[in-house]
Every structure is written in C-alpha cells, then in structure tokens.
XYZ file of C-alpha atoms in Angstrom:
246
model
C 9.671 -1.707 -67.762
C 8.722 -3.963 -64.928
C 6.217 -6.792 -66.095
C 3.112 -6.826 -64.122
C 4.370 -9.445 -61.546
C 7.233 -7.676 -60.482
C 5.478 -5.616 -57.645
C 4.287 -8.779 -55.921
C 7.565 -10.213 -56.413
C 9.433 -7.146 -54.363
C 6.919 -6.620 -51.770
C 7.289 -10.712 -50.778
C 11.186 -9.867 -51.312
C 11.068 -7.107 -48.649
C 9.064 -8.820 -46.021
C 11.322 -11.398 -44.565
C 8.705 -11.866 -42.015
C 6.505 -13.627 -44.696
C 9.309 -15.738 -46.051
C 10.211 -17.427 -42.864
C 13.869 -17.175 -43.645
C 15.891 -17.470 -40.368
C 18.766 -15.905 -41.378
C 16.855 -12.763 -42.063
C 15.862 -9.940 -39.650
C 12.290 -9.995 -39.134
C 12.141 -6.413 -39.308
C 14.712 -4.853 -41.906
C 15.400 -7.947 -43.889
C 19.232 -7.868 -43.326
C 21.243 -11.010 -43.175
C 21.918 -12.194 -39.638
C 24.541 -14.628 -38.096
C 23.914 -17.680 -37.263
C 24.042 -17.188 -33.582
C 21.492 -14.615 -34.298
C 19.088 -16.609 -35.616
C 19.061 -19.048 -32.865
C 18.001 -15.996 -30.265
C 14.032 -16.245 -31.242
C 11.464 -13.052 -30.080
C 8.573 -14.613 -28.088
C 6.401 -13.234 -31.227
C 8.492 -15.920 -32.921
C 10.706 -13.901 -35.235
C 14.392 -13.670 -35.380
C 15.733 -9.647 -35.177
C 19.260 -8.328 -36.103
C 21.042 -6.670 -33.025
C 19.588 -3.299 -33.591
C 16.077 -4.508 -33.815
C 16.236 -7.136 -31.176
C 15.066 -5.300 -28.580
C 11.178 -5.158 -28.457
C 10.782 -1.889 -28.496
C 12.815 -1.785 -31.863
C 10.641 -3.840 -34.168
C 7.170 -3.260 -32.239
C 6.654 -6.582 -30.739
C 2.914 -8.225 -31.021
C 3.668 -10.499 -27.878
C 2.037 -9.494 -24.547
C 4.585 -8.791 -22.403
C 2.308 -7.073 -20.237
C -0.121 -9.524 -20.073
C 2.618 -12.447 -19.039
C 4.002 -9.988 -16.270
C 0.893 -9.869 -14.603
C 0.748 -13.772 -14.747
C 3.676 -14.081 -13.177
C 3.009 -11.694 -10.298
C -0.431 -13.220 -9.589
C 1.176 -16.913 -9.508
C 4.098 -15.541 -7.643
C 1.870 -13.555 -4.859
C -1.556 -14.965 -4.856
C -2.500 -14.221 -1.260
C -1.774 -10.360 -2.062
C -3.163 -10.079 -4.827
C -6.412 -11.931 -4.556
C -6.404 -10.954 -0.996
C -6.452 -6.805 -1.533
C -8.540 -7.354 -4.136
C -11.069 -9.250 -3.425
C -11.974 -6.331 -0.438
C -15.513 -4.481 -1.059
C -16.065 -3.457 1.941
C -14.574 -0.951 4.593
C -15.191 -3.243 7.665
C -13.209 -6.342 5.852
C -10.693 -4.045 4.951
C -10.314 -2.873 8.918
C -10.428 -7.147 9.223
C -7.295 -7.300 7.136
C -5.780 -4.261 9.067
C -5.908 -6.164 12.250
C -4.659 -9.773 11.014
C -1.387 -7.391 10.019
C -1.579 -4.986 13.337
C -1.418 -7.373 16.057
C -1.589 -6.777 19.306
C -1.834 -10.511 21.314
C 1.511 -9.737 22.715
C 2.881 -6.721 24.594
C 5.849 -6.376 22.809
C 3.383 -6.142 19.620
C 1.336 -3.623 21.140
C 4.488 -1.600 21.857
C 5.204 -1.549 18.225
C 1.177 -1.026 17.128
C 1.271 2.207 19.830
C 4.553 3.723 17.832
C 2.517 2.817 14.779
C -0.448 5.241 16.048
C 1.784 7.786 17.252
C 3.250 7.768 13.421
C -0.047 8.066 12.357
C -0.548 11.043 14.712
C 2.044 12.784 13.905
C 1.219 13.191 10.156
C -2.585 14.043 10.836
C -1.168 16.851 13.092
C 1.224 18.109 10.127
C -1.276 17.844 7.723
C -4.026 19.322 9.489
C -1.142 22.405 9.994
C -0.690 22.349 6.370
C -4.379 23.294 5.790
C -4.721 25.975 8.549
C -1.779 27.424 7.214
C -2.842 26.868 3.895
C -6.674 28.817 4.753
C -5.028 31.480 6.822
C -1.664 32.234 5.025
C -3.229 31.469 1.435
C 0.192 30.061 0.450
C -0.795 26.976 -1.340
C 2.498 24.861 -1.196
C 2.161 25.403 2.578
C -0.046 22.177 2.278
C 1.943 19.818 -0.117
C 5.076 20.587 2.329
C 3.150 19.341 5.502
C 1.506 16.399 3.938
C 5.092 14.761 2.679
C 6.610 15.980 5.883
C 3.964 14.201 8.229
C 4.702 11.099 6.081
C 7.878 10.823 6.457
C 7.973 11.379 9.805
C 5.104 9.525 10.372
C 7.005 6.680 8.129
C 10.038 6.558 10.290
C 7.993 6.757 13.791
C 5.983 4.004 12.518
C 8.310 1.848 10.693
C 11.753 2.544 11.693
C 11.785 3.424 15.473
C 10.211 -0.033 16.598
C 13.300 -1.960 14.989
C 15.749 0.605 16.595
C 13.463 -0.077 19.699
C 14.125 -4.115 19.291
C 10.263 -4.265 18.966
C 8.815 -6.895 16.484
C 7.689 -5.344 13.075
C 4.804 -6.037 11.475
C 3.811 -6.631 8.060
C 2.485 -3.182 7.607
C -0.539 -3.668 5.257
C -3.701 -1.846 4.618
C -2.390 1.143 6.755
C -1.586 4.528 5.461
C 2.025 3.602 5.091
C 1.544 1.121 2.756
C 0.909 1.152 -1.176
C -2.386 -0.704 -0.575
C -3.531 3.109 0.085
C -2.525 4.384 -3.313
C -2.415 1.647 -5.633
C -5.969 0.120 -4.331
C -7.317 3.404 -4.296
C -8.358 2.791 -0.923
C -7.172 5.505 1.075
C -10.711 6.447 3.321
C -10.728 2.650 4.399
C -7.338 3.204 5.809
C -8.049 6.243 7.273
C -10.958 4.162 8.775
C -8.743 1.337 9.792
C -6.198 3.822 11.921
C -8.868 5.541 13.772
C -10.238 2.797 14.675
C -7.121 1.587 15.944
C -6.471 4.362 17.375
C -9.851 4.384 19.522
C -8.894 0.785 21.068
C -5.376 2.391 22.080
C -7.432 4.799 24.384
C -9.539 2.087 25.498
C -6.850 0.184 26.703
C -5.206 3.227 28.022
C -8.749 4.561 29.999
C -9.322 0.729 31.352
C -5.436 1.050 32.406
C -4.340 -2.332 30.207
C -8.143 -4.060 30.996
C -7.320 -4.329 34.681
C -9.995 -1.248 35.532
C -13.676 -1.082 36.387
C -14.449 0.659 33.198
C -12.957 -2.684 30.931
C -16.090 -4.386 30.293
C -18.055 -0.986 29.890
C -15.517 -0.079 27.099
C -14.829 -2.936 25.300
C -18.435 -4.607 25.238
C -19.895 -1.395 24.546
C -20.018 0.258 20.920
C -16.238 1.577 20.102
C -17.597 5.131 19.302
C -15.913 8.418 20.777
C -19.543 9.427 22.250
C -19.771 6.093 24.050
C -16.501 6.545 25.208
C -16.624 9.969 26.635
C -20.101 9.171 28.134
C -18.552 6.168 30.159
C -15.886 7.874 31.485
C -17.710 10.967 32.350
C -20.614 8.922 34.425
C -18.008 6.771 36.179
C -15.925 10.037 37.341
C -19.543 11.634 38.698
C -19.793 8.283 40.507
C -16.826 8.555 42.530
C -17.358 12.464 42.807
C -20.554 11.895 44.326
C -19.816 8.968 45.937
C -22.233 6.701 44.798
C -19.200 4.108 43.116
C -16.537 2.827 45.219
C -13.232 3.532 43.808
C -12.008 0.087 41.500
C -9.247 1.300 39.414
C -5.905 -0.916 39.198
C-alpha cells in the first residue's frame, strides 16, 4: 500500500516540465538525446521529435503576437499608413500618391486602370440584371469574379505588355487594402473619382480647351460637369461664344 507521500512523489515524477531535467521531453517525459536537448522551444522547454513541433505539445509562446511584430517593423509605412486612414477623402489622398498621373506615359497606364475598373462595374452590374430578371442567383457571383479578373488583367497586366510604367496599385479595388481594411466603399469612392478627372481631361481635350479652367476649378461633380458642357455647346449654337477648342 502506497504511503501517503507517494502520490506527490509520482505526479512530480511525471511532470518533467517541473523538474527542469533537459534530457527529458517537456511534454511526455521520455528521455531525449543530447542533440535534442540543445534544440530549446521559445516557451523554454526541450520536446522529443514527436512533440517538437508546437502544435504537438500546445505551446504557451505567442507566436502570433511576434509575427505581427515582425511585419509591423518590417513594413511600417503600410501598415501604419492604411491604418491610420479614418476618413474617405484621405483615403482618395492615398489613392492618388499611388495613381499618378504627372507624366503621360503614367496617365496611359492610370486610363487602362479605369477602363479595368469599367469593365468589372459593367459585368457586375450584368450579373444583377440578370440576377433580378432571370432569378438565377449564381448568375451574380459568376459576373462579379469574371469582371475582376478581367478587370485585374486590363488594369494590371496590359500596361506592362503595353511597356507602360506600373504603379504601385494601392487603395484601388484591385488591391487587398479593399478586403482586408474593410474598406471597399472608399475605393469605390477613390475610382469614380478618378474616373470623373479622366473625362475632364478628355472634355478639356488634355487642358488645352476653353472649358479647362471651368472644369477643373469648378466642383468635380457629374452635375457640374454636364452643366458646363451643355452651356458652352448652346454658346457656340447660338453664337454668342467664339469657337476655342484645341
């Protein structure tokens, strides 16, 4: 019969963890190699091959926790950059600082960038007449991933086929800043708003046109827009404007 000591004595005997033996697994207790015991767990316990592994012996060190260290001291401007962002006209800020368009060249790749981003609004906008008319719900789902991908390659792919300079790509729709910032309407934002300087620059005919400083000094809103363009065409129907358009 056991003496009353004897279950404190096995309980310390099975937990090798408390004895600070090297040579023992942390985990099982099972004698380990020498080699073995040299190959410390950041919790600071030695493991036997089969419970080295962290998964194995359920690991109390943050592994997590020193991942996301690393990534912030690794990329600081990203990550303090995309998330320091509260705002939907800062985040159309950021969109332009990674859209340029001070060259031509770079406004030749920003314009295929636009037309990407056309072409998925059209095939998604398909997907949901087809998807109100037809009632076939994976109608929708099929247009949205199609319009990204081609929307994707137009965007991305085309300008370095085209020998046009790429761009960074950030805070667009066709980046993860849109899903893992859970920022997608700000994007959204961003592009249309990109897309209403595009036919600015196309009405004013590259800012060589009468209509440039109407346009660009005036508020960048479709209504503006049409209204300008509309009063200077019943100018020169009725004559009243002389004809200034490069």
């Amino acid at each position: 019969m056991a003496g009353p000591g004897s279950e404190g004595r096995n309980s310390e005997k099975a937990s090798p963890a408390a004895s600070g033996d090297d040579r023992e697994c942390g985990f099982c207790g099972r004698r380990i190699s020498l080699v073995e015991s040299v190959m410390r767990c950041r919790c600071g316990l030695v493991f036997c091959e089969r419970h080295r592994p962290v998964e194995s012996h359920s690991c109390t060190f943050d592994w997590q926790g020193m991942q996301q260290q690393r990534l912030a001291r690794e990329n600081p401007k990203v990550i303090c950059r995309a998330s320091s962002i509260a705002s939907a006209g800062s985040w159309c800020s950021e969109y332009e600082k990674h859209h340029p368009l001070a060259r031509a060249d770079e406004r030749r790749t920003q314009q295929l960038h636009a037309v990407g981003f056309l072409c998925f609004m059209s095939l998604a906008l398909r997907g949901v007449w087809l998807f109100l008319v037809q009632r076939r719900l994976l109608l929708l789902p099929q247009q949205l991933v199609l319009g990204y991908l081609l929307g994707l390659a137009v965007s991305r792919w085309l300008p370095q086929l085209l020998g046009c300079p790429t761009s960074s790509c950030r805070f667009c729709v066709f980046s993860w800043d849109a899903i893992s910032m859970g920022t997608l309407p700000w994007c959204f934002e961003a592009e249309c708003e990109r897309l209403k300087e595009h036919l600015i620059f196309l009405l004013t005919h590259g800012k060589r046109n009468c209509l440039t400083s109407r346009l660009y000094n005036g508020p960048r809103t479709l209504p503006h827009i049409f209204r300008t363009v509309s009063s200077r065409l019943q100018e020169l129907t009725s004559g009243t404007g002389r004809s200034c358009c490069g």
